[in-house]
Amino acid sequence: MVQGLATIVSLREGADVSAVRRALMARGQWVRPLGFDARGAMLLALEAHSAPVAREELASIDGVASVQQPESAHPLLDAQRDRVLSIGPLAFGPPGRGTAPALIAGPCAVESEAQIHRVAEALARMGVRALRGGAFKPRTSPYAFQGHGERALAWLSSAGRAHGLAVVTEVLAEGEVSLVAAHANALQIGSRNMQNFALLKAAGAAGLPVLLKRGVAASIEEWLLAGEYLLAHGAASVLLCERGVRGFDPSTRNLLDLGAVAHLAYARGLAVLVDPSHATGRRDLVLPLARAALAAGAAGVMLEVHDDPASALSDGPQALDPAALAAALTGGLLASGRDGVRA
Ligand code: PEP
Ligand code: MN
């Protein structure tokens, strides 16, 4: 079903309209009368935010003549339903697939060779298996630290190899895709580039798994279509990452949309990653929202971790230090979780 477009139900002549409406509402459908078609059949629209119900089940309701569900515009992304995605040794599964919650951690930016090795070592010691870190940073201000670029990629991949960690890093520009791909197990497309279609095509063509951040004002349908671009151009898989959308309240950096996470995980059967670091911008809220994300059906979380957050060149206020992450892991952060049951 295409989000944003309604399903249209047409009724048989003489159907008991209120019985049909009750049967639809009993199945979680938001029903809106649409009038009559040219042949006089009564039409009902089922709003896109209705519960997902198979066409056959709707068609079997007494009094229903036909059901038209809009064709999906992202068949390749839909085909990831129920699939366990992988990045290096990490498995990201939708609820019900029995995968443990996965963790990707690391600094916002790769700041020096020594820093990324220190963080990687600390992460490996606490059992983390995937390392993040930006070499090319998409900063709001042109005067802010832009990342160390190619040198940082080499530091990052060597730290990953040295400590047995898979590497995820952002690619900002089409012309840098093969360079970044040579150093990473998965490419990251950042929020600001979610609809940079030229970049999506080039990143897909690298054939790696892609971690696709949600744009700050992107609808779920636009996000899924961005994922379709990647898959249509050759990406091995697309791991959707919710990182907060533009909210109206300044007390958090963004507004973490856990409704979207539950929808994607439970209604669409997709593996979803959640980044509570960029969603909140606040270290004190990162762990509570990481737990909430897993409870909402996320396949895993991505957390920013810096060995000295106070001196970080970017996003220090949201970074956990390794001791805080180690304590959270010991305290069962990744044991919190999903009921494994689909609606
Ligand atoms: C990041 O993960 O480093 C990043 C810049 O995130 P986002 O694109 O979500 O802002
Ligand atoms: Mn960051």
XYZ file of C-alpha atoms and ligand atoms in Angstrom, residues 107-108 132 134 137-138 170 188-192 213-214 243 253 275 278 302 304 315, ligand 1:
31
model
C 32.584 9.545 17.414
C 30.762 12.083 15.326
C 31.100 4.872 13.020
C 32.755 10.886 9.907
C 31.231 16.109 7.800
C 28.054 17.851 6.620
C 29.182 9.030 5.537
C 26.060 6.319 5.261
C 23.832 8.841 3.499
C 23.175 11.702 5.879
C 19.937 13.387 6.659
C 20.807 16.434 4.601
C 19.246 8.635 7.444
C 15.801 10.190 7.297
C 17.454 10.359 13.545
C 17.757 19.073 18.780
C 20.117 7.368 16.175
C 21.367 13.340 16.668
C 23.669 4.100 16.549
C 27.935 8.781 19.278
C 28.580 17.141 18.534
C 26.093 11.746 11.439
O 25.576 10.650 11.736
O 27.288 11.959 11.544
C 25.243 12.836 10.947
C 25.764 13.956 10.439
O 23.950 12.602 11.100
P 22.671 13.257 10.384
O 22.880 13.113 8.915
O 21.566 12.398 10.913
O 22.599 14.677 10.846
